[in-house]
Coordinates of C-alpha atoms in Angstrom, one line a residue:
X146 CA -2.7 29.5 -25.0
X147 CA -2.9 27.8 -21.6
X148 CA -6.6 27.8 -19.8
X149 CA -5.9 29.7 -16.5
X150 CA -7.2 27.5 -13.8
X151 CA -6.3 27.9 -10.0
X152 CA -2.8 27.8 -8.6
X153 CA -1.5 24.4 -6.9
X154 CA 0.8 24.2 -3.9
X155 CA 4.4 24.0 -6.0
X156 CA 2.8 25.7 -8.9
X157 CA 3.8 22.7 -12.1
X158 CA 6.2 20.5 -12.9
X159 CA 9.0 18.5 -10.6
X160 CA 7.9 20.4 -7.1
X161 CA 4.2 20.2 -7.7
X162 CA 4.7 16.2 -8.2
X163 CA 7.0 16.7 -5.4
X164 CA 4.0 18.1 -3.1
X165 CA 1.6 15.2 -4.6
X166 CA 4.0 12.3 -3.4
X167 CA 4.6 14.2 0.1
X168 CA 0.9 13.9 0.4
X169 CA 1.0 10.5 -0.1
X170 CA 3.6 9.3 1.4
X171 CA 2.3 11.2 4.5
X172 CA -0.7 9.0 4.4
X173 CA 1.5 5.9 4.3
X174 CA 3.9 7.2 7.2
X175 CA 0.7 7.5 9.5
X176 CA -0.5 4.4 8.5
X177 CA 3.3 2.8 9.4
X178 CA 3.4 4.6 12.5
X179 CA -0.2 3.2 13.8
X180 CA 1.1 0.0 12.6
X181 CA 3.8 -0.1 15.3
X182 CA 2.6 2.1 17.6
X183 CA 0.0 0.2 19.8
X184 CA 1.9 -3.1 19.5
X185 CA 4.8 -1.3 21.5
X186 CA 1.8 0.8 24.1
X187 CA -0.1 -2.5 25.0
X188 CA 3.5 -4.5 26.6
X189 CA 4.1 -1.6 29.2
X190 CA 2.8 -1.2 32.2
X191 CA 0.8 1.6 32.7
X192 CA -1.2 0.8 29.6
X193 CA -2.0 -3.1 31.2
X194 CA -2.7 -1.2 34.5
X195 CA -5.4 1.4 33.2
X196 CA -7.1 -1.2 31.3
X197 CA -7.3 -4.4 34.0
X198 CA -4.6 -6.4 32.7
X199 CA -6.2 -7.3 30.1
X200 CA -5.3 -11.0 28.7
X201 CA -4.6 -12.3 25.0
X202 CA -8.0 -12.4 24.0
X203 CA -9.2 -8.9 25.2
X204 CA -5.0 -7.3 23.6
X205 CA -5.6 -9.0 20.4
X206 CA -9.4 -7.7 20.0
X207 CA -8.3 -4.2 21.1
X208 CA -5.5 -3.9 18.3
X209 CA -7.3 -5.8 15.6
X210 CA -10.8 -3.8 16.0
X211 CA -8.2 -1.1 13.9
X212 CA -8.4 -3.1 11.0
X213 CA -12.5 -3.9 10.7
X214 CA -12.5 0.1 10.6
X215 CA -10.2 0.2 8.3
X216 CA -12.2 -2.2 6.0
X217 CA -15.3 0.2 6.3
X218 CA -13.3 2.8 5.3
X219 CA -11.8 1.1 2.4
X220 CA -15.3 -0.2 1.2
X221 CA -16.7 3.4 1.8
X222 CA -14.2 4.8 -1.1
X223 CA -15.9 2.2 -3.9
X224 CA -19.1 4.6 -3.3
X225 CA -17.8 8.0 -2.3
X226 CA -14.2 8.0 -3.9
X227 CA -14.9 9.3 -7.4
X228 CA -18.0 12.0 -5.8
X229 CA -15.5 13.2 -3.7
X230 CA -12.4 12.9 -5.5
X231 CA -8.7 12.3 -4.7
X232 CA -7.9 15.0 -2.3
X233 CA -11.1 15.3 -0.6
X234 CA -11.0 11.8 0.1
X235 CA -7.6 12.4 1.7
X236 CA -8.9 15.3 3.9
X237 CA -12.3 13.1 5.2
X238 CA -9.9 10.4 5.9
X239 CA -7.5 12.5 8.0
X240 CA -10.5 13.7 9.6
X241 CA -11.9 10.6 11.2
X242 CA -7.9 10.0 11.9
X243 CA -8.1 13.0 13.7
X244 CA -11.0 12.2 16.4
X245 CA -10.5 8.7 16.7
X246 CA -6.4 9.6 17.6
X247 CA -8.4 12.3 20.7
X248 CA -10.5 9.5 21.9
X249 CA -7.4 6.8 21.6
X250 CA -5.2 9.2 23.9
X251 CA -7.8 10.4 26.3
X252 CA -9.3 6.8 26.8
X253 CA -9.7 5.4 30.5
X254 CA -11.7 2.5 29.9
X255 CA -11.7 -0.4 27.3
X256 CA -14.8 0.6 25.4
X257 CA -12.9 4.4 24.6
X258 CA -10.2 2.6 23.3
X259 CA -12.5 0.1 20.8
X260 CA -14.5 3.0 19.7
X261 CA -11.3 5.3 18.8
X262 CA -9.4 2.4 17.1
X263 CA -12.1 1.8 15.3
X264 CA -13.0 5.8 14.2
X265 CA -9.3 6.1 13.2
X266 CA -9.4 2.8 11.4
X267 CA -12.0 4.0 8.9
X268 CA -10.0 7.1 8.0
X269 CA -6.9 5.0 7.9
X270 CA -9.0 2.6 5.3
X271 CA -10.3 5.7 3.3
X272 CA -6.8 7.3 2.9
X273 CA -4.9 4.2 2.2
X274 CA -7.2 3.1 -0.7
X275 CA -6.9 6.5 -2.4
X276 CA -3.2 7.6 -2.0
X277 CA -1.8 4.7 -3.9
X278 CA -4.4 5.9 -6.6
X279 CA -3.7 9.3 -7.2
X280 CA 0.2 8.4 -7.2
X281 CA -0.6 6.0 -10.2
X282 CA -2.9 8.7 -12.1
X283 CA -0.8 11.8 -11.3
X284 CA 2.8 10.2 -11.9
X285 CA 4.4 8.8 -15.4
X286 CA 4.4 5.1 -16.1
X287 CA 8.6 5.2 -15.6
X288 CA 8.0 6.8 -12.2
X289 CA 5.2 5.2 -11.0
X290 CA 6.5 1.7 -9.7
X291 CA 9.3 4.1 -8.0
X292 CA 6.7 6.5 -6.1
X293 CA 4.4 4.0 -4.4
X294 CA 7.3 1.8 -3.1
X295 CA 8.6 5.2 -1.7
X296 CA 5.7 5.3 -0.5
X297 CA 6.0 1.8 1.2
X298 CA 9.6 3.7 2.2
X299 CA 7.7 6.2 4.4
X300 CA 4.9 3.7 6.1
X301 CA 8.3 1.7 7.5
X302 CA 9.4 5.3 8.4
X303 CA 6.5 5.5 10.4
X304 CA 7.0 2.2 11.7
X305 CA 10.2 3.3 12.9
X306 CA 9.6 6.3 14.6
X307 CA 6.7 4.9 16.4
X308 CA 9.2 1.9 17.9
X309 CA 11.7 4.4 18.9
X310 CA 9.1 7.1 20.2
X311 CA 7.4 4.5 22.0
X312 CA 10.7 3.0 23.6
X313 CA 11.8 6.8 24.7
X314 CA 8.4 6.9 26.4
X315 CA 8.7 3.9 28.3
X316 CA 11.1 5.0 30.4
X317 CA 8.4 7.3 31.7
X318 CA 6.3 6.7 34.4
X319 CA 2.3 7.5 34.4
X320 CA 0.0 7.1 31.4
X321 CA 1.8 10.1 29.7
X322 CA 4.2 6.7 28.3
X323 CA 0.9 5.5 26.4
X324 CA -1.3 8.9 26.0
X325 CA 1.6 10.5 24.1
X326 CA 2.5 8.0 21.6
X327 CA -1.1 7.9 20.6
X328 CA -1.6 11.6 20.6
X329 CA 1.3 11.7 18.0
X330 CA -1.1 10.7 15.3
X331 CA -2.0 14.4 14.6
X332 CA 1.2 15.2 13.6
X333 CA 0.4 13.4 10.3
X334 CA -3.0 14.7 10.0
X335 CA -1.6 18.5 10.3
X336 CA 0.6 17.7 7.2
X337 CA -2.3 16.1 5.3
X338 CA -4.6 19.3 6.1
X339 CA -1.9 21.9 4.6
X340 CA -1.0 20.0 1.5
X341 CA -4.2 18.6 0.5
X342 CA -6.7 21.8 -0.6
X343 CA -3.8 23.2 -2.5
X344 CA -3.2 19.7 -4.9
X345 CA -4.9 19.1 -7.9
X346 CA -7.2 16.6 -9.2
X347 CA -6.6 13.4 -10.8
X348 CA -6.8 14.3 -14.6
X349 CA -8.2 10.5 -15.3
X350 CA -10.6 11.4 -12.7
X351 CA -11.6 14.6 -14.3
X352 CA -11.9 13.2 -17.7
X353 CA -14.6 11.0 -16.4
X354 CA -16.2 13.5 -14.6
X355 CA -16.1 15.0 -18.4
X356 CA -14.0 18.2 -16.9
X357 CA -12.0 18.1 -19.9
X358 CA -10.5 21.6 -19.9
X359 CA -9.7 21.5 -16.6
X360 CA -7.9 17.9 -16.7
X361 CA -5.7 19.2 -19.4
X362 CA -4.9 21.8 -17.4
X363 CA -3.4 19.1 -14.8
X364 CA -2.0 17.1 -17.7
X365 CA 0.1 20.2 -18.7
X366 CA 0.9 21.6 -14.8
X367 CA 1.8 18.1 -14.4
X368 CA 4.3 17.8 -17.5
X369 CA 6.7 20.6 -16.2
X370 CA 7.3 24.1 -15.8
X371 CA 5.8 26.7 -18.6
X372 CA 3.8 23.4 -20.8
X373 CA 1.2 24.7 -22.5
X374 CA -2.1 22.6 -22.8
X375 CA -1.7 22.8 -26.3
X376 CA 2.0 21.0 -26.0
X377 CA 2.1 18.4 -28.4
X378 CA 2.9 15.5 -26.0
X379 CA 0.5 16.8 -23.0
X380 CA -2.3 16.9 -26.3
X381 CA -1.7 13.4 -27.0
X382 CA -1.7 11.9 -23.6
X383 CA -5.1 13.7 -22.9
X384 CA -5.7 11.7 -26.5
X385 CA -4.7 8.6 -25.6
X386 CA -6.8 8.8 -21.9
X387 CA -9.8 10.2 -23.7
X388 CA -9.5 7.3 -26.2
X389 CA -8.8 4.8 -23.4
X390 CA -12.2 6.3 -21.5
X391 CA -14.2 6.5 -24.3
X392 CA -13.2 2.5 -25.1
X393 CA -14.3 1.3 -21.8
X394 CA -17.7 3.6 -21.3
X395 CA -18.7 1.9 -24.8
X396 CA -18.4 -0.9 -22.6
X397 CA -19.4 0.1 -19.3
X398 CA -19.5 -2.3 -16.3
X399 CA -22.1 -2.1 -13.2
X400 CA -21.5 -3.8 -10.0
X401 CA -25.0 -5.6 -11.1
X402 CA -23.6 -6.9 -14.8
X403 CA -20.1 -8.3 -12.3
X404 CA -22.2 -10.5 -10.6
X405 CA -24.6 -11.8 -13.5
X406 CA -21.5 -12.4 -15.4
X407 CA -21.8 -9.5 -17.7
X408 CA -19.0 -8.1 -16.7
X409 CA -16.5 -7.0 -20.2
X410 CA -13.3 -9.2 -20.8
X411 CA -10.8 -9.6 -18.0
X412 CA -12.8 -7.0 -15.4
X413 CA -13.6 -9.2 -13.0
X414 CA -10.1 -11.4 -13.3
X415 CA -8.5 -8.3 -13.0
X416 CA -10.3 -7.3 -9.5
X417 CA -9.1 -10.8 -8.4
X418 CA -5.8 -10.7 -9.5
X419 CA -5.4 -7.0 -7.4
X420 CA -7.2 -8.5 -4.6
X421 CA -5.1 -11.7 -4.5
X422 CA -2.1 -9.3 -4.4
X423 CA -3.1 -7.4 -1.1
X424 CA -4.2 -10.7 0.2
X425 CA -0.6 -12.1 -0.3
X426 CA 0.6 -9.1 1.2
X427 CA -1.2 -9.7 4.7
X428 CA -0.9 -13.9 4.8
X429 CA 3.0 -13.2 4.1
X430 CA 2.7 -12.7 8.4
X431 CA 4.6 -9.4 8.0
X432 CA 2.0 -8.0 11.2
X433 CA 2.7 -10.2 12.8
X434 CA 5.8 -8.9 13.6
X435 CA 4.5 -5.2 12.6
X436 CA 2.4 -5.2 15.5
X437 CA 3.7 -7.9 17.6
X438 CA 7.6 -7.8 17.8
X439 CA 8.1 -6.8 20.9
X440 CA 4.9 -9.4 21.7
X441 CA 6.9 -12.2 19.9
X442 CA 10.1 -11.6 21.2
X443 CA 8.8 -11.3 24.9
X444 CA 6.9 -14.7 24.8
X445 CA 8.3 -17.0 21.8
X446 CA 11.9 -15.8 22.0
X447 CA 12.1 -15.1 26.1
X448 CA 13.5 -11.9 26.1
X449 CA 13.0 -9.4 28.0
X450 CA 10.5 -6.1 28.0
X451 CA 13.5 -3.5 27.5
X452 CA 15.2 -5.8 25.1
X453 CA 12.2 -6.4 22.7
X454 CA 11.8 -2.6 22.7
X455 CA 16.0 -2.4 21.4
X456 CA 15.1 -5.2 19.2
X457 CA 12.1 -4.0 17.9
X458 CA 13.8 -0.4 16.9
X459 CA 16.8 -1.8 15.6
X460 CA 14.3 -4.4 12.9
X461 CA 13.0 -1.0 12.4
X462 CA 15.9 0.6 10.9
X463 CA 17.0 -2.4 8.4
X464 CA 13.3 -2.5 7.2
X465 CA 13.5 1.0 6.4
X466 CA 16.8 0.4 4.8
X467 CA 15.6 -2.4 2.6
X468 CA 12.8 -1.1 2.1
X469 CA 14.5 1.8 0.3
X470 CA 16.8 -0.6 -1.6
X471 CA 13.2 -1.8 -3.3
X472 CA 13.3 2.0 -5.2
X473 CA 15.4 0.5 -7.9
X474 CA 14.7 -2.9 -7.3
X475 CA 10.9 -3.1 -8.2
X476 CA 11.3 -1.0 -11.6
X477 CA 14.9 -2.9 -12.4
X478 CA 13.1 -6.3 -12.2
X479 CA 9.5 -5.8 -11.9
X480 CA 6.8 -6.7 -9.9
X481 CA 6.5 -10.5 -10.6
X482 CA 10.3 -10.8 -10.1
X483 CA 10.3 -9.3 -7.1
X484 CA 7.0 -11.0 -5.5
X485 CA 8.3 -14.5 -6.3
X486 CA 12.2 -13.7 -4.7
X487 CA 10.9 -12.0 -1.5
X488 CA 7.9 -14.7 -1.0
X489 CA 10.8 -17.3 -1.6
X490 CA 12.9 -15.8 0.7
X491 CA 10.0 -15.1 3.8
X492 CA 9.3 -18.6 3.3
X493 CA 12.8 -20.0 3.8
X494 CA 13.0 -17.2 7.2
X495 CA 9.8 -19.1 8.6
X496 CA 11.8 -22.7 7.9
X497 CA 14.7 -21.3 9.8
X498 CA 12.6 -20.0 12.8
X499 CA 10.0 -22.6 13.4
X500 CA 13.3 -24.8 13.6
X501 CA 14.7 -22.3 16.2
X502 CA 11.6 -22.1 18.5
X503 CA 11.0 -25.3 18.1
X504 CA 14.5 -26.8 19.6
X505 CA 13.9 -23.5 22.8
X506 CA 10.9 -25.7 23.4
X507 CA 12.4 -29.0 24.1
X508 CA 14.8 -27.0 26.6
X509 CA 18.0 -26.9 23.8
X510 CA 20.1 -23.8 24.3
X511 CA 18.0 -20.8 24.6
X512 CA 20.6 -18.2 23.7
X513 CA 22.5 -19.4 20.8
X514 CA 18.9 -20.9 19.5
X515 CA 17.1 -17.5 20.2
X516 CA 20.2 -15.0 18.7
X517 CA 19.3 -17.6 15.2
X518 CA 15.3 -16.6 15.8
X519 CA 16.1 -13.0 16.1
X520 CA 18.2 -12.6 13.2
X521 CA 16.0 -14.5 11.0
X522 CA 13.6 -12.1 11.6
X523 CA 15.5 -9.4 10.9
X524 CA 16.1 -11.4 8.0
X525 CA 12.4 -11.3 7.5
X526 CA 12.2 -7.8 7.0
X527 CA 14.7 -7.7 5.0
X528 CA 13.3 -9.6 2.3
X529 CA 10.0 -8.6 2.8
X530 CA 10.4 -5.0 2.1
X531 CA 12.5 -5.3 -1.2
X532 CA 9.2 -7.0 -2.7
X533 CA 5.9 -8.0 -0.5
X534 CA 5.9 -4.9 0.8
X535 CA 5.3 -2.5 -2.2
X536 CA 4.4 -4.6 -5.4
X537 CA 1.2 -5.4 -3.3
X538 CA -0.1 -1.9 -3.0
X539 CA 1.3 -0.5 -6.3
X540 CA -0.4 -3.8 -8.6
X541 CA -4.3 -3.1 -7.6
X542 CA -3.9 0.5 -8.8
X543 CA -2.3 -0.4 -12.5
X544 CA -4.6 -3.3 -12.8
X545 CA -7.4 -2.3 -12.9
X546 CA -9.3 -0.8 -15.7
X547 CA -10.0 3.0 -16.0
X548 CA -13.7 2.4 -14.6
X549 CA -13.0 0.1 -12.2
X550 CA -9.9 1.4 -11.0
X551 CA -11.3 3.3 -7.7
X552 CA -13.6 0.2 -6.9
X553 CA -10.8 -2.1 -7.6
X554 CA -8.4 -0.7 -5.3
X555 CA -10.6 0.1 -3.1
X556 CA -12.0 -3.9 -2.8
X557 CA -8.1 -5.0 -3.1
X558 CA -7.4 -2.4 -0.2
X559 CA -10.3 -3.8 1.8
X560 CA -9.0 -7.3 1.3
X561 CA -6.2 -6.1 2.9
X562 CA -7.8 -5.4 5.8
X563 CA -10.0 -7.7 6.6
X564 CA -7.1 -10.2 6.1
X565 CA -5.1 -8.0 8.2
X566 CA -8.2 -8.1 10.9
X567 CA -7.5 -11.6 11.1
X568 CA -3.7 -12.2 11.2
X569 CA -3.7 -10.0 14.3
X570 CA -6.8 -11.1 16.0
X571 CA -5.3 -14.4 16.0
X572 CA -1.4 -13.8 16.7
X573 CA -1.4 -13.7 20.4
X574 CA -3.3 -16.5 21.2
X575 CA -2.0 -18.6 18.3
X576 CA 1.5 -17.4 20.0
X577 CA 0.3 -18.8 23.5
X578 CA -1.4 -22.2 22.7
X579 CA 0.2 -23.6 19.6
X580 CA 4.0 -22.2 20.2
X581 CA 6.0 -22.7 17.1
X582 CA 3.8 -25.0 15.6
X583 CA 1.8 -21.3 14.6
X584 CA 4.6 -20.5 12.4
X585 CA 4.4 -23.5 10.0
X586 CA 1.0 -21.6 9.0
X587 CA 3.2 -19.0 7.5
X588 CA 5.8 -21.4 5.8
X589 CA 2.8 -22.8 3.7
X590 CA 1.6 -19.2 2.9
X591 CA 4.6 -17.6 2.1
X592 CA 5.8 -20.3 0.0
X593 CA 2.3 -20.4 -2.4
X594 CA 2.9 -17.2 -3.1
X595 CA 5.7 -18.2 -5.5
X596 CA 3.5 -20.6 -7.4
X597 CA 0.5 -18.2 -7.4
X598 CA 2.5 -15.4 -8.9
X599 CA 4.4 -17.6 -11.4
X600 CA 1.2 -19.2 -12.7
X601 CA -1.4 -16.2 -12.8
X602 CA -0.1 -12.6 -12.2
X603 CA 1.2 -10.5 -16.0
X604 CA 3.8 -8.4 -15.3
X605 CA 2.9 -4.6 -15.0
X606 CA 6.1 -2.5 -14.9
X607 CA 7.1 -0.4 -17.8
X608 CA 3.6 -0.4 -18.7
X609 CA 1.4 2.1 -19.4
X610 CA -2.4 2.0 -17.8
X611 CA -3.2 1.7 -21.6
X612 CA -1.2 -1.2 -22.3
X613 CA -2.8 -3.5 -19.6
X614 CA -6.1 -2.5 -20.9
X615 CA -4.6 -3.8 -24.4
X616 CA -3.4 -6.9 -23.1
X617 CA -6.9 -8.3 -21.2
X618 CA -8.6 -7.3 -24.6
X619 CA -6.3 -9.6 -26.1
X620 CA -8.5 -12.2 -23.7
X621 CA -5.5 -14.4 -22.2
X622 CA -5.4 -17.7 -20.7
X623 CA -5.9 -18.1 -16.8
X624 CA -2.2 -18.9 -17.2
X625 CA 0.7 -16.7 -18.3
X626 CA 3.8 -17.8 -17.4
X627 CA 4.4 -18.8 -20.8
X628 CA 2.8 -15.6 -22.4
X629 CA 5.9 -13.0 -23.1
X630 CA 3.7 -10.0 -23.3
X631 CA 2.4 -11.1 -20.1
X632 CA 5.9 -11.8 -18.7
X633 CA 8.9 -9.6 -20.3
X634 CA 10.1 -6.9 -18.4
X635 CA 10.7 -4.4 -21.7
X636 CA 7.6 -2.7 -22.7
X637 CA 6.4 -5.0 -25.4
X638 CA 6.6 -2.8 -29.1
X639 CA 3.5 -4.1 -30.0
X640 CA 1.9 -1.7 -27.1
X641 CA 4.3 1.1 -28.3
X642 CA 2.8 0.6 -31.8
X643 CA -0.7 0.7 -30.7
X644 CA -0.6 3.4 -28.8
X645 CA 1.2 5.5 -31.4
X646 CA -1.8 4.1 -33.8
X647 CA -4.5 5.1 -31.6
X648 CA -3.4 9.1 -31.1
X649 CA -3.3 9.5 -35.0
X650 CA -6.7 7.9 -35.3
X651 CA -7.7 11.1 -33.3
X652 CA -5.7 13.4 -34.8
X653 CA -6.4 11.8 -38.2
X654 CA -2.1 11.7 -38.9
X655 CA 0.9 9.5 -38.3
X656 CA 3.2 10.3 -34.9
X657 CA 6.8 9.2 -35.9
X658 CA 9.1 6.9 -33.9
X659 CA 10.3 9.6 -31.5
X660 CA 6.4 11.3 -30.9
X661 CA 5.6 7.7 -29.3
X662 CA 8.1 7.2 -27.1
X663 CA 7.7 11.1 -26.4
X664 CA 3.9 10.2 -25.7
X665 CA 5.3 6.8 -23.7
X666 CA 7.3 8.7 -21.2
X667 CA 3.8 11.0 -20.3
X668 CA 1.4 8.5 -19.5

């Protein structure tokens, strides 16, 4: 019979992973919605009054202080992510959200506004390292890829409401235009305070914690409606995580044995590889025009301040739209696939652009050169969200070994941010002294990333956590374009075979054909 734990919000099955992904994707939404949200606040003009008219130095400190909280928070998850544990992390998150969004909104002088960008960063850095986390050890391996570019789904959602929300606003007069905007950010806290103490635990997480009982439990609320814990397919997925667990403690890691060198086969590559990914994410200059749009178009393009705002909410809408298309795109052709088209295709946008701004410059025709600009930034979005936009968050958290994973995604997550620190510390006065020369920096990026993914990145869809612990052990070379475990899209059979091998060493008997693909679908 099934052990009787406590009662989840959704009670099992499809609604209760239904509740887990709203909880996630709430976090993601937020973290959209602060994206766009003070890049729209700091080009009106009760904002600029309140705070002195401030100039590109002081704007681009103000915004990018966000991100060096976020890092802190993000680094404060390696140490406190697995004491806390996945939903608890969420809640202290949301909290510091909470106050820094009150001293954002009731700020009247610049130091207010540092200090509550910064509070709200650290929550921001905290929630986004775990959510993409618990999605990957709460959802199967065929849904998994699907849920955390949802995810990405709702953070452009965000994006989107806070460019139109903002824009309504702006028609108002007073600081009620700014205050408001800012003060929205509780609306995504309240959601993360009802869903979060009534979700369950990561089972991986509990495993470690050695809560066995209690992670089966999950395991079998997880698998559907009425599973029992003793379910044959829920018994050998807690197998084959135990077994996976047990593998890697036999071999366990310490942040001291990383940096002698000590570190077990592939650990530290694999921290690099998911670091490299989030890296990509932020040098693609996708905040640029996250938190600059409106910015850009005002002094690159020459547009006006009602304009940007139309533009800026209409970009919105087709990278929510695209970045929905990515759904069945990142599963249907995997994450390497993906990475190398949409880098390839940011790259060429940037050609096209720098091009564009280039001839406004030497006084060639504005309009007709400007309407090219502005659609190849739409362009930009586009083909950023069907691939840079989600494989980067989803590839830290399947990376990774069991272990490592919370560290890992937490460093790759902090990577993020620091890189995002300095991409928008540096976009308005790179904007204002070096014109569209600043956009050949982006070219070179967003064109290495082809190379980079080509030559050194294994493919990680339609595989299970298991399986990419398989395939370091296997101790590859640095390179593996050439390496079809490392490459093919279909889950090799060999991992199949393994895994099937390595429940009925535990169970001492043979699982058939159909019991392995059975046990495939759980994990």
């Amino acid at each position: 019979m099934s052990v009787n734990f406590r009662r989840y919000i959704g009670g099992s099955g499809q609604r209760l992973n239904f509740y887990l992904s709203l909880a996630a994707c709430t976090v993601l939404a937020f973290y959209g919605y602060d994206q766009g949200v003070f890049g729209n606040v700091i080009i009106g003009g009760p904002f600029l009054k309140q705070f002195g008219y401030p100039d590109d130095n002081i704007i681009s400190t103000m915004t990018s202080v966000y991100n060096l909280g976020c890092f802190g928070g993000a680094i404060s998850t390696i140490f406190l992510g697995d004491i806390l544990g996945r939903p608890r992390t969420l809640l202290t998150g949301t909290t510091w959200i909470f106050v820094g969004a009150i001293i954002q909104a009731c700020s009247f002088t610049r130091a207010q506004m540092y200090v509550g960008r910064v509070v709200a960063g650290v929550g921001t850095g905290m929630n986004t390292s775990t959510a993409g986390i618990y999605q990957s050890e709460t959802a199967k391996f065929t849904s998994r890829g699907k849920l955390v570019v949802l995810q990405m789904a709702m953070c452009i959602f965000g994006f989107m409401v806070s460019n139109w929300l903002t824009f309504g606003f702006s028609f108002l007069s007073g600081s009620v235009s700014w205050r408001f905007p800012l003060a929205f950010q509780i609306f995504f806290c309240s959601i993360i305070y009802l869903l979060c103490p009534f979700l369950p635990e990561s089972p991986r997480l509990l495993i470690r914690k050695g809560r066995n009982k209690e992670a089966l439990d999950v395991l079998a609320k997880l698998a559907g409606k009425d599973v029992s814990t003793e379910d044959k397919a829920v018994q050998n997925l807690y197998k084959a995580i135990q077994a996976a667990f047990d593998l890697e403690m036999a071999s366990g890691v310490s942040w001291t044995d990383m940096l002698r060198g000590k570190a077990p086969v592939g650990a530290v590559r694999r921290m690099i590889l998911g670091c490299g990914m989030q890296a990509m994410n932020q040098l693609s200059g996708i905040n640029i025009t996250s938190y600059y749009f409106a910015y850009v178009l005002i002094h690159s393009v020459k547009v006006s301040e009602e304009l940007s705002r139309i533009l800026s909410c209409a970009g919105s809408v087709n990278y929510l739209a695209f970045s929905l298309l990515s759904y069945w795109t990142i599963e249907r052709f995997g994450r390497r696939r993906m990475m190398m088209f949409s880098s390839a295709g940011i790259c060429t946008c940037f050609i096209v652009i720098t091009i564009a701004l280039s001839l406004m410059e030497k006084g060639q025709n504005d309009f007709t050169l400007g309407v090219v600009a502005i659609l190849f930034f739409f362009l930009f979005f586009s083909l950023f969200a069907i691939g840079c936009l989600g494989v980067p968050w989803l590839y830290p958290t399947e990376i990774n070994t069991l272990e490592l994973r919370t560290k890992g995604a937490a460093i790759a997550a902090a990577t993020n941010w620091i890189i995002n620190y300095m991409v928008v510390q540096v976009t308005p006065p790179g904007v204002a002294n070096l014109g569209w020369k600043f956009w050949i920096v982006w070219i070179s990026l967003s064109g290495s990333f082809v190379v980079v993914t080509y030559l050194f990145y294994p493919e990680t869809s339609n595989r299970t956590l298991e399986d990419i612990d398989q395939f370091f052990d296997t101790n590859p070379g640095l390179f593996i374009f050439n390496n079809t475990l490392a490459t093919q899209l279909e889950r090799p059979d060999q991992f199949v075979e393994s895994e099937a091998r390595r429940v009925a060493e535990i169970e001492n008997s043979h699982l058939d054909g159909k019991e392995a693909v059975q046990l495939a679908e759980y994990v």
